[in-house]
Amino acid sequence: MNLSVSLGLWQDRPAEEALLTARAADELGYPSLWVGEMATYDAFALATAIGLATDRIGLTVGPLAVAVRDPMMIAMGVASVASVTGRRVDVAVGTSSPMVVESWHGRSRAGSAAALRETVRALRPLLDGDRSDFTGTHVRSTGYRLRLPAPRSRLAVAAFGPSAVRTAALADRMVLNLVTPVSAGRLVARLRAADPDVPVTAWVTAAADPDREAVDRVRRAVVGYLPAPGYGEMFAEAGFGDVVAFARTRPHPRDLLAAVPDELVASVALLGDPREQLAAYAAAGVDEVAIVPVSTDRDPGGAGTLQALAGRP
């Protein structure tokens, strides 16, 4: 099992802790760092700052929402980070959530599955330095070519539903987030049926020495997924159908949070000794686990968790 690192971007922690996580990952020899985007830093700006503040760690920017960023913007951003930092920079795309796309950005998610596939097709030539020449139903770009050196990035697709898995088969990697090993195994099997050679990364939240603050931070991150189609069924399959049913009655968030047991959190996270859970992901066909270290007062940036997990097979 290969291990990389993904920034947690915890919304109830200081935003600048992302740099603490990045420096720790670099110093501990992790080969790559996933730089996502939530409500604080622009992903390209943060990736540039990380590249300038570290020595060697590779960077993957994203997943970026295809309804918000078009292929030209993505290619220009990746090339900019690579040029300024002198670092290898890969990129990931996905459909993101209704809250991010529709509420925050005021964009439509209609046809998001098709837009994801079209973005992959339009983006790859741009990353390789070719002139854009793509017209789809949702995505189009013609006549643009990077003026900066082509980053020749590897392209990953964030997947959960069947359509996104099929799109991931056209890319260089599939990335999964917040999945049980059983659910990961199903998604990997679907991908392998379409293309047996595309590797799979799973983002998995981790706390090597979890205290109450760490577990509760993960609980708050998980709670919004419980009523969502697909995710609710995944948690029900893991034995938490009563919690999912309660979540779908739209209770007050405080009441739903109180109903989430620690065992549910542990079904999608590495809490304490990670060996059993890592073995389960490996058995499911996951090639790489990207550790999302929990940041707490006792372990800012999750540096202690990264130290504990460094060198794990």
Tab-separated table of N, CA and C in Angstrom, residues 110-248:
chain	number	residue	atom	x	y	z
A	110	ALA	N	-26.507	20.795	-13.677
A	110	ALA	CA	-27.207	19.986	-14.687
A	110	ALA	C	-26.208	19.426	-15.683
A	111	GLY	N	-26.331	18.143	-15.956
A	111	GLY	CA	-25.412	17.503	-16.888
A	111	GLY	C	-24.000	17.364	-16.369
A	112	SER	N	-23.843	17.315	-15.035
A	112	SER	CA	-22.488	17.304	-14.461
A	112	SER	C	-21.694	16.065	-14.861
A	113	ALA	N	-22.369	14.926	-15.006
A	113	ALA	CA	-21.651	13.711	-15.400
A	113	ALA	C	-21.070	13.861	-16.796
A	114	ALA	N	-21.870	14.408	-17.716
A	114	ALA	CA	-21.373	14.634	-19.074
A	114	ALA	C	-20.282	15.700	-19.089
A	115	ALA	N	-20.448	16.747	-18.274
A	115	ALA	CA	-19.438	17.800	-18.207
A	115	ALA	C	-18.102	17.261	-17.702
A	116	LEU	N	-18.152	16.328	-16.769
A	116	LEU	CA	-16.919	15.725	-16.259
A	116	LEU	C	-16.201	14.973	-17.370
A	117	ARG	N	-16.937	14.165	-18.119
A	117	ARG	CA	-16.322	13.405	-19.208
A	117	ARG	C	-15.760	14.348	-20.274
A	118	GLU	N	-16.516	15.384	-20.617
A	118	GLU	CA	-16.051	16.314	-21.646
A	118	GLU	C	-14.825	17.096	-21.179
A	119	THR	N	-14.782	17.438	-19.885
A	119	THR	CA	-13.621	18.145	-19.357
A	119	THR	C	-12.363	17.298	-19.470
A	120	VAL	N	-12.470	16.016	-19.155
A	120	VAL	CA	-11.316	15.128	-19.284
A	120	VAL	C	-10.823	15.102	-20.727
A	121	ARG	N	-11.744	15.004	-21.659
A	121	ARG	CA	-11.360	14.938	-23.075
A	121	ARG	C	-10.746	16.253	-23.550
A	122	ALA	N	-11.272	17.373	-23.072
A	122	ALA	CA	-10.758	18.672	-23.505
A	122	ALA	C	-9.459	19.049	-22.813
A	123	LEU	N	-9.285	18.593	-21.582
A	123	LEU	CA	-8.161	19.034	-20.760
A	123	LEU	C	-6.855	18.338	-21.104
A	124	ARG	N	-6.917	17.058	-21.417
A	124	ARG	CA	-5.665	16.328	-21.622
A	124	ARG	C	-4.787	16.947	-22.716
A	125	PRO	N	-5.317	17.285	-23.912
A	125	PRO	CA	-4.442	17.905	-24.911
A	125	PRO	C	-3.829	19.219	-24.435
A	126	LEU	N	-4.595	20.013	-23.689
A	126	LEU	CA	-4.059	21.272	-23.186
A	126	LEU	C	-2.876	21.038	-22.247
A	127	LEU	N	-3.002	20.055	-21.355
A	127	LEU	CA	-1.914	19.744	-20.413
A	127	LEU	C	-0.660	19.267	-21.133
A	128	ASP	N	-0.845	18.692	-22.321
A	128	ASP	CA	0.291	18.218	-23.107
A	128	ASP	C	0.854	19.282	-24.038
A	129	GLY	N	0.291	20.491	-23.998
A	129	GLY	CA	0.813	21.586	-24.801
A	129	GLY	C	0.190	21.742	-26.166
A	130	ASP	N	-0.870	20.990	-26.457
A	130	ASP	CA	-1.540	21.098	-27.754
A	130	ASP	C	-2.564	22.228	-27.738
A	131	ARG	N	-2.952	22.665	-28.922
A	131	ARG	CA	-3.968	23.706	-29.056
A	131	ARG	C	-5.351	23.097	-28.808
A	132	SER	N	-6.208	23.807	-28.074
A	132	SER	CA	-7.538	23.278	-27.775
A	132	SER	C	-8.408	23.246	-29.023
A	133	ASP	N	-9.167	22.165	-29.135
A	133	ASP	CA	-10.076	22.006	-30.262
A	133	ASP	C	-11.161	21.014	-29.859
A	134	PHE	N	-12.008	21.461	-28.929
A	134	PHE	CA	-13.042	20.556	-28.426
A	134	PHE	C	-14.353	21.311	-28.269
A	135	THR	N	-15.412	20.717	-28.788
A	135	THR	CA	-16.748	21.276	-28.616
A	135	THR	C	-17.682	20.165	-28.188
A	136	GLY	N	-18.148	20.260	-26.960
A	136	GLY	CA	-19.092	19.285	-26.438
A	136	GLY	C	-20.414	19.938	-26.114
A	137	THR	N	-21.250	19.202	-25.434
A	137	THR	CA	-22.556	19.737	-25.049
A	137	THR	C	-22.433	20.751	-23.918
A	138	HIS	N	-21.513	20.498	-22.986
A	138	HIS	CA	-21.365	21.347	-21.806
A	138	HIS	C	-20.026	22.074	-21.767
A	139	VAL	N	-19.018	21.565	-22.446
A	139	VAL	CA	-17.663	22.092	-22.371
A	139	VAL	C	-17.153	22.353	-23.783
A	140	ARG	N	-16.501	23.480	-23.965
A	140	ARG	CA	-15.866	23.731	-25.257
A	140	ARG	C	-14.677	24.670	-25.076
A	141	SER	N	-13.675	24.475	-25.896
A	141	SER	CA	-12.511	25.346	-25.931
A	141	SER	C	-11.819	25.154	-27.270
A	142	THR	N	-11.590	26.246	-27.961
A	142	THR	CA	-10.909	26.175	-29.254
A	142	THR	C	-9.861	27.270	-29.340
A	143	GLY	N	-8.727	26.923	-29.912
A	143	GLY	CA	-7.725	27.917	-30.265
A	143	GLY	C	-6.763	28.330	-29.177
A	144	TYR	N	-6.829	27.712	-27.990
A	144	TYR	CA	-5.896	28.113	-26.927
A	144	TYR	C	-4.787	27.097	-26.775
A	145	ARG	N	-3.585	27.611	-26.593
A	145	ARG	CA	-2.429	26.765	-26.285
A	145	ARG	C	-1.640	27.436	-25.170
A	146	LEU	N	-1.138	26.636	-24.255
A	146	LEU	CA	-0.345	27.183	-23.146
A	146	LEU	C	0.860	27.956	-23.659
A	147	ARG	N	1.086	29.122	-23.092
A	147	ARG	CA	2.319	29.876	-23.382
A	147	ARG	C	3.452	29.465	-22.451
A	148	LEU	N	3.108	28.882	-21.333
A	148	LEU	CA	4.099	28.332	-20.408
A	148	LEU	C	4.455	26.906	-20.826
A	149	PRO	N	5.561	26.357	-20.329
A	149	PRO	CA	5.878	24.964	-20.638
A	149	PRO	C	4.739	24.033	-20.242
A	150	ALA	N	4.414	23.085	-21.096
A	150	ALA	CA	3.328	22.144	-20.817
A	150	ALA	C	3.669	21.305	-19.593
A	151	PRO	N	2.793	21.232	-18.612
A	151	PRO	CA	3.109	20.461	-17.407
A	151	PRO	C	3.032	18.953	-17.604
A	152	ARG	N	2.337	18.527	-18.655
A	152	ARG	CA	2.156	17.089	-18.943
A	152	ARG	C	1.705	16.337	-17.686
A	153	SER	N	0.716	16.913	-17.047
A	153	SER	CA	0.218	16.400	-15.773
A	153	SER	C	-0.535	15.093	-15.954
A	154	ARG	N	-0.457	14.259	-14.930
A	154	ARG	CA	-1.361	13.122	-14.842
A	154	ARG	C	-2.719	13.635	-14.389
A	155	LEU	N	-3.756	13.074	-14.966
A	155	LEU	CA	-5.114	13.562	-14.754
A	155	LEU	C	-5.919	12.533	-13.970
A	156	ALA	N	-6.450	12.952	-12.823
A	156	ALA	CA	-7.254	12.071	-11.978
A	156	ALA	C	-8.708	12.529	-11.995
A	157	VAL	N	-9.616	11.576	-11.798
A	157	VAL	CA	-11.044	11.864	-11.737
A	157	VAL	C	-11.578	11.400	-10.393
A	158	ALA	N	-12.259	12.305	-9.686
A	158	ALA	CA	-12.931	11.949	-8.437
A	158	ALA	C	-14.238	11.242	-8.775
A	159	ALA	N	-14.435	10.053	-8.238
A	159	ALA	CA	-15.578	9.232	-8.646
A	159	ALA	C	-16.289	8.653	-7.437
A	160	PHE	N	-17.590	8.471	-7.601
A	160	PHE	CA	-18.397	7.734	-6.646
A	160	PHE	C	-19.516	6.999	-7.381
A	161	GLY	N	-20.201	7.673	-8.289
A	161	GLY	CA	-21.263	7.048	-9.071
A	161	GLY	C	-20.727	6.324	-10.291
A	162	PRO	N	-21.547	5.484	-10.911
A	162	PRO	CA	-21.113	4.685	-12.071
A	162	PRO	C	-20.598	5.517	-13.237
A	163	SER	N	-21.256	6.650	-13.542
A	163	SER	CA	-20.828	7.464	-14.673
A	163	SER	C	-19.431	8.034	-14.452
A	164	ALA	N	-19.169	8.526	-13.239
A	164	ALA	CA	-17.846	9.075	-12.941
A	164	ALA	C	-16.780	7.991	-12.988
A	165	VAL	N	-17.116	6.779	-12.582
A	165	VAL	CA	-16.155	5.673	-12.669
A	165	VAL	C	-15.803	5.401	-14.130
A	166	ARG	N	-16.804	5.428	-14.994
A	166	ARG	CA	-16.524	5.218	-16.423
A	166	ARG	C	-15.633	6.330	-16.973
A	167	THR	N	-15.847	7.546	-16.507
A	167	THR	CA	-14.985	8.645	-16.933
A	167	THR	C	-13.572	8.472	-16.401
A	168	ALA	N	-13.449	7.984	-15.177
A	168	ALA	CA	-12.121	7.753	-14.602
A	168	ALA	C	-11.313	6.774	-15.437
A	169	ALA	N	-11.993	5.869	-16.127
A	169	ALA	CA	-11.294	4.911	-16.992
A	169	ALA	C	-10.612	5.602	-18.159
A	170	LEU	N	-11.001	6.842	-18.463
A	170	LEU	CA	-10.360	7.614	-19.533
A	170	LEU	C	-9.172	8.421	-19.019
A	171	ALA	N	-8.990	8.451	-17.715
A	171	ALA	CA	-7.973	9.289	-17.093
A	171	ALA	C	-6.766	8.440	-16.660
A	172	ASP	N	-5.905	9.066	-15.859
A	172	ASP	CA	-4.694	8.392	-15.392
A	172	ASP	C	-4.836	7.838	-13.978
A	173	ARG	N	-5.914	8.222	-13.283
A	173	ARG	CA	-6.113	7.780	-11.903
A	173	ARG	C	-7.557	8.043	-11.512
A	174	MET	N	-8.086	7.199	-10.635
A	174	MET	CA	-9.373	7.462	-10.010
A	174	MET	C	-9.124	7.761	-8.541
A	175	VAL	N	-9.800	8.786	-8.015
A	175	VAL	CA	-9.648	9.117	-6.608
A	175	VAL	C	-11.003	9.009	-5.935
A	176	LEU	N	-11.010	8.383	-4.760
A	176	LEU	CA	-12.211	8.174	-3.965
A	176	LEU	C	-12.075	8.945	-2.663
A	177	ASN	N	-13.189	9.423	-2.152
A	177	ASN	CA	-13.182	10.144	-0.884
A	177	ASN	C	-14.311	9.646	-0.006
A	178	LEU	N	-14.005	9.429	1.260
A	178	LEU	CA	-14.995	9.023	2.260
A	178	LEU	C	-15.718	7.750	1.827
A	179	VAL	N	-14.969	6.683	1.694
A	179	VAL	CA	-15.559	5.401	1.314
A	179	VAL	C	-15.100	4.328	2.295
A	180	THR	N	-15.995	3.397	2.601
A	180	THR	CA	-15.606	2.217	3.356
A	180	THR	C	-14.795	1.304	2.443
A	181	PRO	N	-14.011	0.392	2.981
A	181	PRO	CA	-13.309	-0.558	2.121
A	181	PRO	C	-14.246	-1.364	1.230
A	182	VAL	N	-15.422	-1.733	1.744
A	182	VAL	CA	-16.374	-2.497	0.927
A	182	VAL	C	-16.842	-1.675	-0.263
A	183	SER	N	-17.201	-0.426	-0.021
A	183	SER	CA	-17.622	0.446	-1.111
A	183	SER	C	-16.480	0.694	-2.087
A	184	ALA	N	-15.277	0.880	-1.563
A	184	ALA	CA	-14.116	1.061	-2.439
A	184	ALA	C	-13.928	-0.145	-3.343
A	185	GLY	N	-14.128	-1.333	-2.798
A	185	GLY	CA	-13.967	-2.545	-3.592
A	185	GLY	C	-14.924	-2.597	-4.773
A	186	ARG	N	-16.174	-2.170	-4.573
A	186	ARG	CA	-17.141	-2.152	-5.671
A	186	ARG	C	-16.735	-1.157	-6.753
A	187	LEU	N	-16.291	0.030	-6.316
A	187	LEU	CA	-15.900	1.055	-7.268
A	187	LEU	C	-14.657	0.624	-8.057
A	188	VAL	N	-13.715	0.000	-7.368
A	188	VAL	CA	-12.519	-0.506	-8.056
A	188	VAL	C	-12.902	-1.571	-9.071
A	189	ALA	N	-13.807	-2.463	-8.708
A	189	ALA	CA	-14.226	-3.520	-9.632
A	189	ALA	C	-14.863	-2.936	-10.891
A	190	ARG	N	-15.690	-1.888	-10.731
A	190	ARG	CA	-16.292	-1.234	-11.900
A	190	ARG	C	-15.225	-0.606	-12.788
A	191	LEU	N	-14.247	0.022	-12.151
A	191	LEU	CA	-13.168	0.633	-12.929
A	191	LEU	C	-12.358	-0.426	-13.665
A	192	ARG	N	-12.017	-1.504	-12.966
A	192	ARG	CA	-11.211	-2.557	-13.586
A	192	ARG	C	-11.933	-3.192	-14.772
A	193	ALA	N	-13.268	-3.246	-14.716
A	193	ALA	CA	-14.024	-3.793	-15.834
A	193	ALA	C	-13.895	-2.912	-17.069
A	194	ALA	N	-13.727	-1.605	-16.846
A	194	ALA	CA	-13.582	-0.672	-17.967
A	194	ALA	C	-12.130	-0.526	-18.399
A	195	ASP	N	-11.214	-0.504	-17.452
A	195	ASP	CA	-9.784	-0.402	-17.748
A	195	ASP	C	-9.025	-0.972	-16.555
A	196	PRO	N	-8.384	-2.101	-16.717
A	196	PRO	CA	-7.721	-2.752	-15.572
A	196	PRO	C	-6.440	-2.070	-15.118
A	197	ASP	N	-5.965	-1.066	-15.875
A	197	ASP	CA	-4.655	-0.495	-15.579
A	197	ASP	C	-4.697	0.867	-14.886
A	198	VAL	N	-5.875	1.449	-14.703
A	198	VAL	CA	-5.957	2.764	-14.060
A	198	VAL	C	-5.840	2.593	-12.547
A	199	PRO	N	-4.862	3.210	-11.908
A	199	PRO	CA	-4.700	3.054	-10.453
A	199	PRO	C	-5.740	3.850	-9.676
A	200	VAL	N	-5.888	3.494	-8.399
A	200	VAL	CA	-6.918	4.089	-7.550
A	200	VAL	C	-6.283	4.623	-6.267
A	201	THR	N	-6.629	5.861	-5.949
A	201	THR	CA	-6.255	6.477	-4.678
A	201	THR	C	-7.508	6.704	-3.843
A	202	ALA	N	-7.442	6.406	-2.560
A	202	ALA	CA	-8.538	6.708	-1.643
A	202	ALA	C	-8.055	7.712	-0.605
A	203	TRP	N	-8.767	8.828	-0.488
A	203	TRP	CA	-8.502	9.758	0.605
A	203	TRP	C	-9.120	9.193	1.869
A	204	VAL	N	-8.314	9.034	2.920
A	204	VAL	CA	-8.820	8.464	4.169
A	204	VAL	C	-8.352	9.339	5.332
A	205	THR	N	-9.300	9.855	6.087
A	205	THR	CA	-8.981	10.676	7.246
A	205	THR	C	-8.305	9.820	8.311
A	206	ALA	N	-7.325	10.406	9.002
A	206	ALA	CA	-6.554	9.619	9.964
A	206	ALA	C	-6.200	10.441	11.195
A	207	ALA	N	-6.199	9.760	12.332
A	207	ALA	CA	-5.691	10.309	13.590
A	207	ALA	C	-4.987	9.166	14.299
A	208	ALA	N	-3.667	9.242	14.398
A	208	ALA	CA	-2.890	8.128	14.940
A	208	ALA	C	-3.125	7.940	16.436
A	209	ASP	N	-3.388	9.021	17.146
A	209	ASP	CA	-3.634	8.948	18.593
A	209	ASP	C	-4.891	9.771	18.872
A	210	PRO	N	-6.058	9.253	18.488
A	210	PRO	CA	-7.262	10.083	18.484
A	210	PRO	C	-7.772	10.416	19.875
A	211	ASP	N	-7.933	11.708	20.114
A	211	ASP	CA	-8.614	12.146	21.322
A	211	ASP	C	-10.039	12.539	20.942
A	212	ARG	N	-10.797	13.040	21.905
A	212	ARG	CA	-12.190	13.391	21.644
A	212	ARG	C	-12.302	14.470	20.566
A	213	GLU	N	-11.399	15.436	20.603
A	213	GLU	CA	-11.443	16.506	19.608
A	213	GLU	C	-11.258	15.952	18.201
A	214	ALA	N	-10.324	15.005	18.035
A	214	ALA	CA	-10.066	14.448	16.711
A	214	ALA	C	-11.265	13.674	16.185
A	215	VAL	N	-11.838	12.820	17.022
A	215	VAL	CA	-12.979	12.023	16.581
A	215	VAL	C	-14.165	12.920	16.251
A	216	ASP	N	-14.407	13.917	17.076
A	216	ASP	CA	-15.535	14.815	16.824
A	216	ASP	C	-15.326	15.631	15.561
A	217	ARG	N	-14.082	15.973	15.261
A	217	ARG	CA	-13.829	16.723	14.020
A	217	ARG	C	-14.202	15.878	12.811
A	218	VAL	N	-13.894	14.597	12.835
A	218	VAL	CA	-14.264	13.720	11.723
A	218	VAL	C	-15.777	13.519	11.690
A	219	ARG	N	-16.387	13.391	12.846
A	219	ARG	CA	-17.853	13.245	12.895
A	219	ARG	C	-18.527	14.428	12.209
A	220	ARG	N	-18.047	15.633	12.479
A	220	ARG	CA	-18.651	16.813	11.854
A	220	ARG	C	-18.449	16.801	10.340
A	221	ALA	N	-17.322	16.255	9.882
A	221	ALA	CA	-17.075	16.186	8.443
A	221	ALA	C	-17.959	15.149	7.764
A	222	VAL	N	-18.298	14.083	8.472
A	222	VAL	CA	-19.072	12.983	7.904
A	222	VAL	C	-20.561	13.275	7.874
A	223	VAL	N	-21.042	14.061	8.819
A	223	VAL	CA	-22.483	14.164	9.045
A	223	VAL	C	-23.243	14.648	7.813
A	224	GLY	N	-22.662	15.521	7.019
A	224	GLY	CA	-23.356	16.030	5.845
A	224	GLY	C	-23.555	15.005	4.749
A	225	TYR	N	-22.780	13.923	4.774
A	225	TYR	CA	-22.888	12.891	3.749
A	225	TYR	C	-23.978	11.869	4.060
A	226	LEU	N	-24.419	11.803	5.310
A	226	LEU	CA	-25.308	10.709	5.712
A	226	LEU	C	-26.613	10.647	4.927
A	227	PRO	N	-27.277	11.776	4.632
A	227	PRO	CA	-28.523	11.661	3.881
A	227	PRO	C	-28.334	11.608	2.374
A	228	ALA	N	-27.107	11.791	1.889
A	228	ALA	CA	-26.878	11.907	0.448
A	228	ALA	C	-27.075	10.564	-0.254
A	229	PRO	N	-27.667	10.585	-1.447
A	229	PRO	CA	-27.829	9.340	-2.212
A	229	PRO	C	-26.482	8.656	-2.420
A	230	GLY	N	-26.464	7.372	-2.261
A	230	GLY	CA	-25.231	6.609	-2.416
A	230	GLY	C	-24.447	6.530	-1.131
A	231	TYR	N	-24.125	7.662	-0.554
A	231	TYR	CA	-23.384	7.659	0.707
A	231	TYR	C	-24.246	7.100	1.831
A	232	GLY	N	-25.513	7.487	1.873
A	232	GLY	CA	-26.399	6.943	2.892
A	232	GLY	C	-26.493	5.436	2.806
A	233	GLU	N	-26.610	4.925	1.584
A	233	GLU	CA	-26.675	3.471	1.396
A	233	GLU	C	-25.370	2.806	1.820
A	234	MET	N	-24.260	3.473	1.577
A	234	MET	CA	-22.969	2.924	1.987
A	234	MET	C	-22.892	2.787	3.505
A	235	PHE	N	-23.320	3.820	4.211
A	235	PHE	CA	-23.278	3.757	5.668
A	235	PHE	C	-24.308	2.771	6.216
A	236	ALA	N	-25.447	2.652	5.544
A	236	ALA	CA	-26.433	1.656	5.965
A	236	ALA	C	-25.863	0.249	5.806
A	237	GLU	N	-25.162	0.012	4.710
A	237	GLU	CA	-24.535	-1.286	4.481
A	237	GLU	C	-23.505	-1.591	5.563
A	238	ALA	N	-22.854	-0.546	6.066
A	238	ALA	CA	-21.839	-0.725	7.110
A	238	ALA	C	-22.456	-0.953	8.485
A	239	GLY	N	-23.802	-0.937	8.566
A	239	GLY	CA	-24.473	-1.236	9.828
A	239	GLY	C	-25.084	-0.044	10.526
A	240	PHE	N	-25.206	1.090	9.806
A	240	PHE	CA	-25.699	2.310	10.450
A	240	PHE	C	-26.961	2.821	9.758
A	241	GLY	N	-27.821	1.896	9.368
A	241	GLY	CA	-29.056	2.258	8.688
A	241	GLY	C	-29.960	3.139	9.525
A	242	ASP	N	-29.959	2.942	10.853
A	242	ASP	CA	-30.812	3.765	11.709
A	242	ASP	C	-30.363	5.217	11.700
A	243	VAL	N	-29.054	5.439	11.663
A	243	VAL	CA	-28.538	6.813	11.627
A	243	VAL	C	-28.878	7.461	10.287
A	244	VAL	N	-28.748	6.699	9.193
A	244	VAL	CA	-29.075	7.223	7.866
A	244	VAL	C	-30.561	7.577	7.784
A	245	ALA	N	-31.411	6.688	8.291
A	245	ALA	CA	-32.855	6.955	8.269
A	245	ALA	C	-33.178	8.230	9.056
A	246	PHE	N	-32.523	8.406	10.195
A	246	PHE	CA	-32.729	9.615	10.989
A	246	PHE	C	-32.241	10.847	10.222
A	247	ALA	N	-31.084	10.731	9.572
A	247	ALA	CA	-30.535	11.863	8.812
A	247	ALA	C	-31.493	12.309	7.718
A	248	ARG	N	-32.210	11.355	7.126
A	248	ARG	CA	-33.104	11.681	6.015
A	248	ARG	C	-34.442	12.250	6.465
